[in-house]
Short mmCIF file of C-alpha atoms and ligand atoms in Angstrom, two decimals:
data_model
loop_
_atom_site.label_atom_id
_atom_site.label_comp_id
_atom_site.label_asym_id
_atom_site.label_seq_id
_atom_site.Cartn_x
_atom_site.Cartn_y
_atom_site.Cartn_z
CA UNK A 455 -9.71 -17.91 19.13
CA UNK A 456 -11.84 -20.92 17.94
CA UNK A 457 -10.02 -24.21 17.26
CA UNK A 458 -13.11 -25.35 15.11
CA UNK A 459 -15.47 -24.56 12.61
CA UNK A 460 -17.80 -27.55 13.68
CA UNK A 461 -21.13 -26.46 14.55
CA UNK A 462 -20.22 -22.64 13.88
CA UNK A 463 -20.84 -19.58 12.04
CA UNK A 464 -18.03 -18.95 9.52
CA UNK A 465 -18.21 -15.32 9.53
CA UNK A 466 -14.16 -14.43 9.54
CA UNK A 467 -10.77 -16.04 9.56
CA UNK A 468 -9.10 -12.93 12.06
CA UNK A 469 -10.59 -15.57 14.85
CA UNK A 470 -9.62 -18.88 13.68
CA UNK A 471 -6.44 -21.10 14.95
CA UNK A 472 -3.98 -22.59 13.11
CA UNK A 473 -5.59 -25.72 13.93
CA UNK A 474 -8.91 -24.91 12.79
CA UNK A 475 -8.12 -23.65 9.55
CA UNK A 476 -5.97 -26.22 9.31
CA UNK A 477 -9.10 -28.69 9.90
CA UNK A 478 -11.31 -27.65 7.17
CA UNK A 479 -7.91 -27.91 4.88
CA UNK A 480 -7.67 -31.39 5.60
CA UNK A 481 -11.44 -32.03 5.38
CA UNK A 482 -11.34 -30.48 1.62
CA UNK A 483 -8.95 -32.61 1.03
CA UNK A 484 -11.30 -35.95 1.46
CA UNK A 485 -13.59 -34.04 -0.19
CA UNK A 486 -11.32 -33.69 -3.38
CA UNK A 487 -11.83 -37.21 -4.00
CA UNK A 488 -15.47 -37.04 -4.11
CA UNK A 489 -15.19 -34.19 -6.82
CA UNK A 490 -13.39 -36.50 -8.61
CA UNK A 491 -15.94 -39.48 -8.94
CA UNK A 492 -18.70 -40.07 -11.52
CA UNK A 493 -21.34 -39.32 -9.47
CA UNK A 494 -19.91 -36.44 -7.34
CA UNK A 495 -22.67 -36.61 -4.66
CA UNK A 496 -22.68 -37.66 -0.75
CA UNK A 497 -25.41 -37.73 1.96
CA UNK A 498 -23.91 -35.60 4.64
CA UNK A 499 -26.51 -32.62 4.49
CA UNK A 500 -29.46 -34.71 3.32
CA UNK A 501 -32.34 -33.27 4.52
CA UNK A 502 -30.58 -29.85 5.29
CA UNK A 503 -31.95 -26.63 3.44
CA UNK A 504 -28.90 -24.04 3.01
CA UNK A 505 -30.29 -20.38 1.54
CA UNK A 506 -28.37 -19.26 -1.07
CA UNK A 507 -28.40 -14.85 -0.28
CA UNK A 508 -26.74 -13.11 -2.69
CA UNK A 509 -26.77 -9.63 -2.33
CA UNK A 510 -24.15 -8.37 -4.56
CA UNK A 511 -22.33 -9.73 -7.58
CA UNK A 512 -20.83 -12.78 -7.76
CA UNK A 513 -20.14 -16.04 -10.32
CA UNK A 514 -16.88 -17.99 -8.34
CA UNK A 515 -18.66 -18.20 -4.86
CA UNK A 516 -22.22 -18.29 -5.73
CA UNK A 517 -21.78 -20.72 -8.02
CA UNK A 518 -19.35 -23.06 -5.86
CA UNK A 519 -21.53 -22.91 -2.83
CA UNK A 520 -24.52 -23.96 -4.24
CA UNK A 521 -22.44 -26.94 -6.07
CA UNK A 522 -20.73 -27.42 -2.61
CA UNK A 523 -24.14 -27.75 -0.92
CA UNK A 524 -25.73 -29.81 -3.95
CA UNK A 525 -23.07 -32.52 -3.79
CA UNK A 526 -23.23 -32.55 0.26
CA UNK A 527 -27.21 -33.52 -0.85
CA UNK A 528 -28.71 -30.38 1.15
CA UNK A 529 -31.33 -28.89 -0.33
CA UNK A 530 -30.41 -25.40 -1.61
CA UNK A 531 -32.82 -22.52 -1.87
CA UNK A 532 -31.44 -19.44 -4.43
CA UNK A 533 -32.81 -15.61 -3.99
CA UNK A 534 -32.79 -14.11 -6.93
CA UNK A 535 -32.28 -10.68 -5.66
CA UNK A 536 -32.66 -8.30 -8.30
CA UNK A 537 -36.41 -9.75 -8.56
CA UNK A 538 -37.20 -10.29 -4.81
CA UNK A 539 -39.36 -8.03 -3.05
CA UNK A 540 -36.53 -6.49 -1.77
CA UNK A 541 -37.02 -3.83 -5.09
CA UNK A 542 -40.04 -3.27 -3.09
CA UNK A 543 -38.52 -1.84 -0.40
CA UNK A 544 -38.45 -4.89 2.16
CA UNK A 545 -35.68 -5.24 4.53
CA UNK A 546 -32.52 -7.26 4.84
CA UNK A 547 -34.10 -8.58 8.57
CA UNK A 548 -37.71 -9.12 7.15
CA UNK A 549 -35.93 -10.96 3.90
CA UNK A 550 -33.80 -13.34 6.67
CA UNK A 551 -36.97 -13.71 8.50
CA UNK A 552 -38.82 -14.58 5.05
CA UNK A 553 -36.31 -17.02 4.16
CA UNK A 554 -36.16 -18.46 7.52
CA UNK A 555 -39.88 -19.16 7.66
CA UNK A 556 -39.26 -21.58 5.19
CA UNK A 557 -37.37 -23.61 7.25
CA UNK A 558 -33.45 -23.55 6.66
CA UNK A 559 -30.12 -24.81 8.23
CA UNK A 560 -27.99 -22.66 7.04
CA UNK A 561 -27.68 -18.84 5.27
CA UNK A 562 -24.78 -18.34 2.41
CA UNK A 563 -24.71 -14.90 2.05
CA UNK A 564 -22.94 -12.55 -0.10
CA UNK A 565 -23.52 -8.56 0.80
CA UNK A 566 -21.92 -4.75 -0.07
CA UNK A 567 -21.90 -4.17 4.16
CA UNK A 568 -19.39 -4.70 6.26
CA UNK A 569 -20.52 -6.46 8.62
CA UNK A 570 -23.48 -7.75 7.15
CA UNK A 571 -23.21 -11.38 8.06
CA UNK A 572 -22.57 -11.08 11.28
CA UNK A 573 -25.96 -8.69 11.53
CA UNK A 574 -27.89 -11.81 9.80
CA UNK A 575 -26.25 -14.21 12.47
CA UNK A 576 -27.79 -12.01 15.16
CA UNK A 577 -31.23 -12.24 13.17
CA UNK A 578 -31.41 -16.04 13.30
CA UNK A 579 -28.95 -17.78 15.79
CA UNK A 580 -30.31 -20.83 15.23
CA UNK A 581 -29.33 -20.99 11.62
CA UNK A 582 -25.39 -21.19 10.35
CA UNK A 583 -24.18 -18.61 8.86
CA UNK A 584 -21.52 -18.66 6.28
CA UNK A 585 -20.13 -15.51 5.00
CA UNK A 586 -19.92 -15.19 0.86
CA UNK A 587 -17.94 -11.68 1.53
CA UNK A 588 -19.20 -8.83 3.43
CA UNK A 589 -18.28 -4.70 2.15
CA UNK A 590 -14.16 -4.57 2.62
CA UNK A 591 -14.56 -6.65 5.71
CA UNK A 592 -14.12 -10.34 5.02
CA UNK A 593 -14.25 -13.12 2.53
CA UNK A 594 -13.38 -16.23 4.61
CA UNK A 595 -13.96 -18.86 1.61
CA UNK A 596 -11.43 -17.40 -0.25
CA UNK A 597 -8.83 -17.03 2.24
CA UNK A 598 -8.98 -20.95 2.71
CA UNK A 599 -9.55 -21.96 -0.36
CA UNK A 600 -6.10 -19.52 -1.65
CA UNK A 601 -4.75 -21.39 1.38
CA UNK A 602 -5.66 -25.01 0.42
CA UNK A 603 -4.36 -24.18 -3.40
CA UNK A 604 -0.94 -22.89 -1.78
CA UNK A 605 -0.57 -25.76 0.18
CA UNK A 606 -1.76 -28.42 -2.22
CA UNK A 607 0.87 -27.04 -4.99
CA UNK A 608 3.56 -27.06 -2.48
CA UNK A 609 2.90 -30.68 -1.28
CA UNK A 610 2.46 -31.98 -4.78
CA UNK A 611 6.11 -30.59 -5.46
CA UNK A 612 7.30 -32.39 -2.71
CA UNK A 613 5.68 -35.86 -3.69
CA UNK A 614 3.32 -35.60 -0.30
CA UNK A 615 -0.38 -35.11 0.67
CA UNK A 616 -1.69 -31.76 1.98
CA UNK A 617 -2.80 -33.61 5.06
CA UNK A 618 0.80 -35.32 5.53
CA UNK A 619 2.16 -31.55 5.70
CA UNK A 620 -0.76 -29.91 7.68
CA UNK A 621 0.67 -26.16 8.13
CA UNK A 622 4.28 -27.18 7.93
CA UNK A 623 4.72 -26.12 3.93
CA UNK A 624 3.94 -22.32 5.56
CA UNK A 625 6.73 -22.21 7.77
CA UNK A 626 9.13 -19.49 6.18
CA UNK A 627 7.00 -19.16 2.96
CA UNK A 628 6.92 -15.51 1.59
CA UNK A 629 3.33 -14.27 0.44
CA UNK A 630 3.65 -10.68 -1.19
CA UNK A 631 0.02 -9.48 -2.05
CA UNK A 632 -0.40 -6.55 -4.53
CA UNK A 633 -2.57 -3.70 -5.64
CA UNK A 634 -6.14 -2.84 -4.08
CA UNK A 635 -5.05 -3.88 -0.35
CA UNK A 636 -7.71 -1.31 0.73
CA UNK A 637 -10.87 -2.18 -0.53
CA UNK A 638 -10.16 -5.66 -0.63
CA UNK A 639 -11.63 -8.26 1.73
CA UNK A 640 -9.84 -10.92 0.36
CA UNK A 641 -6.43 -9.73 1.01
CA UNK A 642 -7.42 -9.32 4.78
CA UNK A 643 -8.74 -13.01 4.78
CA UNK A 644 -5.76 -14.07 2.76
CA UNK A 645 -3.58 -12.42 5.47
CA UNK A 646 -5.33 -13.96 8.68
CA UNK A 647 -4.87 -17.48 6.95
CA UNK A 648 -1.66 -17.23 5.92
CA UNK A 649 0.17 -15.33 8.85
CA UNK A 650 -2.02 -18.49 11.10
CA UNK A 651 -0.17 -20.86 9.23
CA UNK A 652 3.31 -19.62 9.66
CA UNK A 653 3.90 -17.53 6.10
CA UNK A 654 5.22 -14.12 6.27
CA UNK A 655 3.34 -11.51 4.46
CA UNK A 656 4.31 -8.38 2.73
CA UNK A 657 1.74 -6.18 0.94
CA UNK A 658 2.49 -3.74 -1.91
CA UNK A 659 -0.04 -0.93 -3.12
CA UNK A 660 0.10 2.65 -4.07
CA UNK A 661 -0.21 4.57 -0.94
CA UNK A 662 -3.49 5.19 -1.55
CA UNK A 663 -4.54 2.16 -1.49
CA UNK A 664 -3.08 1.18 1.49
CA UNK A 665 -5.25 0.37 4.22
CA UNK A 666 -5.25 3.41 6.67
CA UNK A 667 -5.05 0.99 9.76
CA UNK A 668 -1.91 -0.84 8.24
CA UNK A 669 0.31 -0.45 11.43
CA UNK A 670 -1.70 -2.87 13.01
CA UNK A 671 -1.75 -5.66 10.28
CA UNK A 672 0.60 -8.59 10.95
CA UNK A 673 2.25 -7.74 7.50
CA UNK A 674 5.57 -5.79 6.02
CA UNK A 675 4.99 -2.94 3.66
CA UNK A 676 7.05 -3.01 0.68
CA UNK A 677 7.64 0.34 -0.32
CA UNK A 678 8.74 -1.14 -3.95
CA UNK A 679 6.91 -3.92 -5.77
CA UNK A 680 9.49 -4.01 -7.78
CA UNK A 681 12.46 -5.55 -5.42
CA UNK A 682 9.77 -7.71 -3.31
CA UNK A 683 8.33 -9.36 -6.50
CA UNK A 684 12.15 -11.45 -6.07
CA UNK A 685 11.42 -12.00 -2.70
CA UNK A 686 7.99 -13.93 -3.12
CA UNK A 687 7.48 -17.36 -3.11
CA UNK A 688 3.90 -16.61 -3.86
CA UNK A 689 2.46 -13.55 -5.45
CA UNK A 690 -1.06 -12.78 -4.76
CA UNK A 691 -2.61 -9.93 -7.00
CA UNK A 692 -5.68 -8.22 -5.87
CA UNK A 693 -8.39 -6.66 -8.25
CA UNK A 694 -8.88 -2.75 -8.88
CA UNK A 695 -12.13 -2.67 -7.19
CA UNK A 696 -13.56 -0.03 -9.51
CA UNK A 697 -16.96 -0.18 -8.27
CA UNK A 698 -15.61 0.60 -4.59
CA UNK A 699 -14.45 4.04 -6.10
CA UNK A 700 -11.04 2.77 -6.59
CA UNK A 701 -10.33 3.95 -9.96
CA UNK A 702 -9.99 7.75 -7.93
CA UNK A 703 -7.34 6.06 -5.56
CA UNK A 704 -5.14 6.23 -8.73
CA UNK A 705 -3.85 8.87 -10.89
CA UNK A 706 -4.84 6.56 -13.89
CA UNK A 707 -5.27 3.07 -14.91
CA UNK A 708 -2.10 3.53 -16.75
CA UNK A 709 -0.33 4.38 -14.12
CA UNK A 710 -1.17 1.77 -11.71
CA UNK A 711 0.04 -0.71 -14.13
CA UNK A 712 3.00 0.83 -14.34
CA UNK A 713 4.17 0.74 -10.89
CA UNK A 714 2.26 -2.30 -9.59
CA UNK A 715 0.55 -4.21 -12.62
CA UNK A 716 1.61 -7.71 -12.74
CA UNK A 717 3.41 -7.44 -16.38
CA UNK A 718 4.88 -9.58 -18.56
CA UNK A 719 8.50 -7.95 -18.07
CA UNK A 720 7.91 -8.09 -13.94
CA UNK A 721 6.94 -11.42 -14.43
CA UNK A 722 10.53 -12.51 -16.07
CA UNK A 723 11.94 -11.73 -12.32
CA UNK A 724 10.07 -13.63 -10.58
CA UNK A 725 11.53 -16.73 -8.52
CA UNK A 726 11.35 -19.38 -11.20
CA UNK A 727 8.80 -21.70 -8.82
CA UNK A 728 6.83 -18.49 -7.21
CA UNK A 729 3.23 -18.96 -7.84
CA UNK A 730 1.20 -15.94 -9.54
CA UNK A 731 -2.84 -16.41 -7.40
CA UNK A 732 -5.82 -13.72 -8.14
CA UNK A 733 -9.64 -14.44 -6.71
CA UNK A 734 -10.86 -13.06 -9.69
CA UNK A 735 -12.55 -12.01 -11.37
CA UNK A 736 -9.57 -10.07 -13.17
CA UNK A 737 -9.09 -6.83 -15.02
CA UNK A 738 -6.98 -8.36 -17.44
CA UNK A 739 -4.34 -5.96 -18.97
CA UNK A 740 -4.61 -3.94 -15.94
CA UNK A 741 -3.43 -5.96 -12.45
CA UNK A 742 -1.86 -8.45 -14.84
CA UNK A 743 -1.29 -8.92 -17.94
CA UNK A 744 -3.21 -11.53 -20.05
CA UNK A 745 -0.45 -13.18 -20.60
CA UNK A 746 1.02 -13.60 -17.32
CA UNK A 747 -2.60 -14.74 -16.20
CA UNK A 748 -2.65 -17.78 -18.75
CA UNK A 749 1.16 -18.84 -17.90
CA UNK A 750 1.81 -21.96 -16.11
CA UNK A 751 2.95 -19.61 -12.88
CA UNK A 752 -0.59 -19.00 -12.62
CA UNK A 753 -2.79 -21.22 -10.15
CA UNK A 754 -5.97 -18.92 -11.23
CA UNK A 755 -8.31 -21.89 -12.49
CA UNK A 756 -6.76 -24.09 -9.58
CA UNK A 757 -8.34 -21.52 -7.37
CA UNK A 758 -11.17 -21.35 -8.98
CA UNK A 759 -11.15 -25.37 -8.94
CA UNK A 760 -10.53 -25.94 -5.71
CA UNK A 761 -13.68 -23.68 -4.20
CA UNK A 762 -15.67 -26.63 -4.19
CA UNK A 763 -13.97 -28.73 -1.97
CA UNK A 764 -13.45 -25.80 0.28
CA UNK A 765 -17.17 -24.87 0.57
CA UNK A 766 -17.68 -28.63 0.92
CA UNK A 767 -15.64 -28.56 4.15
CA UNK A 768 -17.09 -25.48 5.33
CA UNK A 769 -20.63 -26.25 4.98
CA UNK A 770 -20.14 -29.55 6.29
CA UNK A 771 -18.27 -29.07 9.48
CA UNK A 772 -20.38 -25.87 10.37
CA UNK A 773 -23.79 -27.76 9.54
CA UNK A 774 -23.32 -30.85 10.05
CA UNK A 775 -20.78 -30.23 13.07
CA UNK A 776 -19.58 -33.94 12.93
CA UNK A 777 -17.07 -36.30 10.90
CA UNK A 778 -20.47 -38.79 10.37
CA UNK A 779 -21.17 -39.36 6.69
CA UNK A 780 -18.09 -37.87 5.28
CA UNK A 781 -17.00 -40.76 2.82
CA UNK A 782 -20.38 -42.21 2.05
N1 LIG B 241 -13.35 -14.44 -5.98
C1 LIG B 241 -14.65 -14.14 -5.91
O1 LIG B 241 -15.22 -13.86 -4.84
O2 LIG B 241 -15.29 -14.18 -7.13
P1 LIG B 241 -16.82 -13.86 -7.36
O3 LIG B 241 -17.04 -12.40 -7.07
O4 LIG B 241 -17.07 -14.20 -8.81
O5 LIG B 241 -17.62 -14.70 -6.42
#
């Protein structure tokens, strides 16, 4: 277990403590405030180059990280990937090498293989590696950031601070996380964070898209979404991941809607203060309905929101590895 990002790769959350996710919670939260200023900018990374690798699609993470890193003042170098000379055939090591050649701190990278980020981390040891979300594997951002967006709702309802509460507002909490369990790296990031915190997780998904392995997650299985969607004090949908082949997991769209689409009738049973999260980006009409989505149950553009702070943290404590800086 590591009880600290500082100075690390951030590759997965299945190997982080309570208390270290817990730390780059609490350093978000400073970093909230500096989001919130007119000029949203502070010197911890000055001087620092992080490489911005996307390999596969993306507009939430790419897009925050490279804010993240901007208003951290590190210099932030983008591959366009589609029009590197990777169409020419050159490798994912020779492109790390490339990049690294140029002199960077850090590598966010985003890529369809499992596994991929740690590979990269093996390529340049000396540079920090932060995973964007690798195959079905992991998506470590996203876990903390759904985390930090739980916990800041909670505290807020309570008249506190995030940081007052640290994991405490977990204790007891019940996560239910629906749909595309299988192909989704976000619900097994989700999972790590919130079952290290203290929540207790149930997943619901056809059976087919049910994680072969799922014996050995720390989770229940509800075997109907429709009597755990009154148990959850959070729901957290997952997208159809048709371009992971998941549209064949199904029957039909249709049909996945109808026994585990977030709809507007399900929605009526929900606890009356249960959250409704989704990464995104969403198949609207299909996981949820668009109404449901724009409902003030939904903490979607909170999520969305709050990846900034959360990359802040991250890139911060595993770059910069020390507290020096922070609230310039
Ligand atoms: N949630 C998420 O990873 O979104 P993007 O694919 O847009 O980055």
């Amino acid at each position: 277990m590591i009880d600290s990002i500082r100075g690390e790769n951030l590759l997965s959350l299945d190997e982080l403590s309570r208390e270290a996710i817990v730390e780059v919670l609490d350093t978000a939260e400073a970093f909230v405030e500096v989001n919130q200023r007119a000029i949203k900018k502070v010197p911890a990374l000055k001087g620092r180059v992080v490489a911005s690798l996307f390999f596969e699609e993306s507009t939430r993470t790419r897009l925050s990280f490279e804010t993240a890193a901007k208003r951290l003042s590190a210099d932030v170098l983008s591959l366009a990937v589609a029009s590197s000379s990777m169409k020419k055939g050159e490798s994912l090591r020779d492109t790390i090498a490339t990049v690294d050649a140029l002199g960077i701190d850090a590598v966010v990278m985003r890529h369809q293989s499992s596994g991929a980020a740690l590979q990269v981390s093996r390529y340049v040891p000396h540079v920090r590696v932060i995973n964007g979300g690798d195959g079905l594997h992991q998506h470590p951002t996203q876990g903390l950031l759904d985390a930090f967006t739980i916990r800041q709702v909670l505290a807020e309802r309570r008249g506190t601070t995030g940081v007052e509460s640290g994991s405490e507002l977990f204790e007891g909490l019940h996560v239910l996380i629906v749909g595309d369990v299988r192909h989704s790296r976000v619900a097994r990031s989700d999972i790590a964070a919130y079952v290290a915190l203290g929540a207790e997780v149930r997943i619901a998904a056809p059976g087919t898209l049910l994680p072969e392995c799922v014996a050995q997650w720390p989770v229940g299985v509800a075997r109907d979404f429709d009597e755990a969607i009154e148990w959850a004090d959070v729901l957290g949908l997952l997208r159809l991941q048709r371009e992971r082949g998941s549209g064949s997991f199904v029957p039909t769209l249709g049909e996945f809607t109808a026994t585990h689409g977030l709809t507007v009738e399900r929605a009526r049973r929900i606890k009356s203060d249960a959250l409704i999260m989704h990464p995104g980006p969403m198949n609207r009409g299909i996981e949820i309905d668009s109404l449901v989505a724009d409902s003030s149950a939904a903490v979607i553009e909170r999520q969305v929101h709050n990846g900034v702070p959360i990359r802040m943290a991250v890139l911060y404590l595993s770059v910069a590895g020390s507290t020096e800086g922070q609230g310039s």
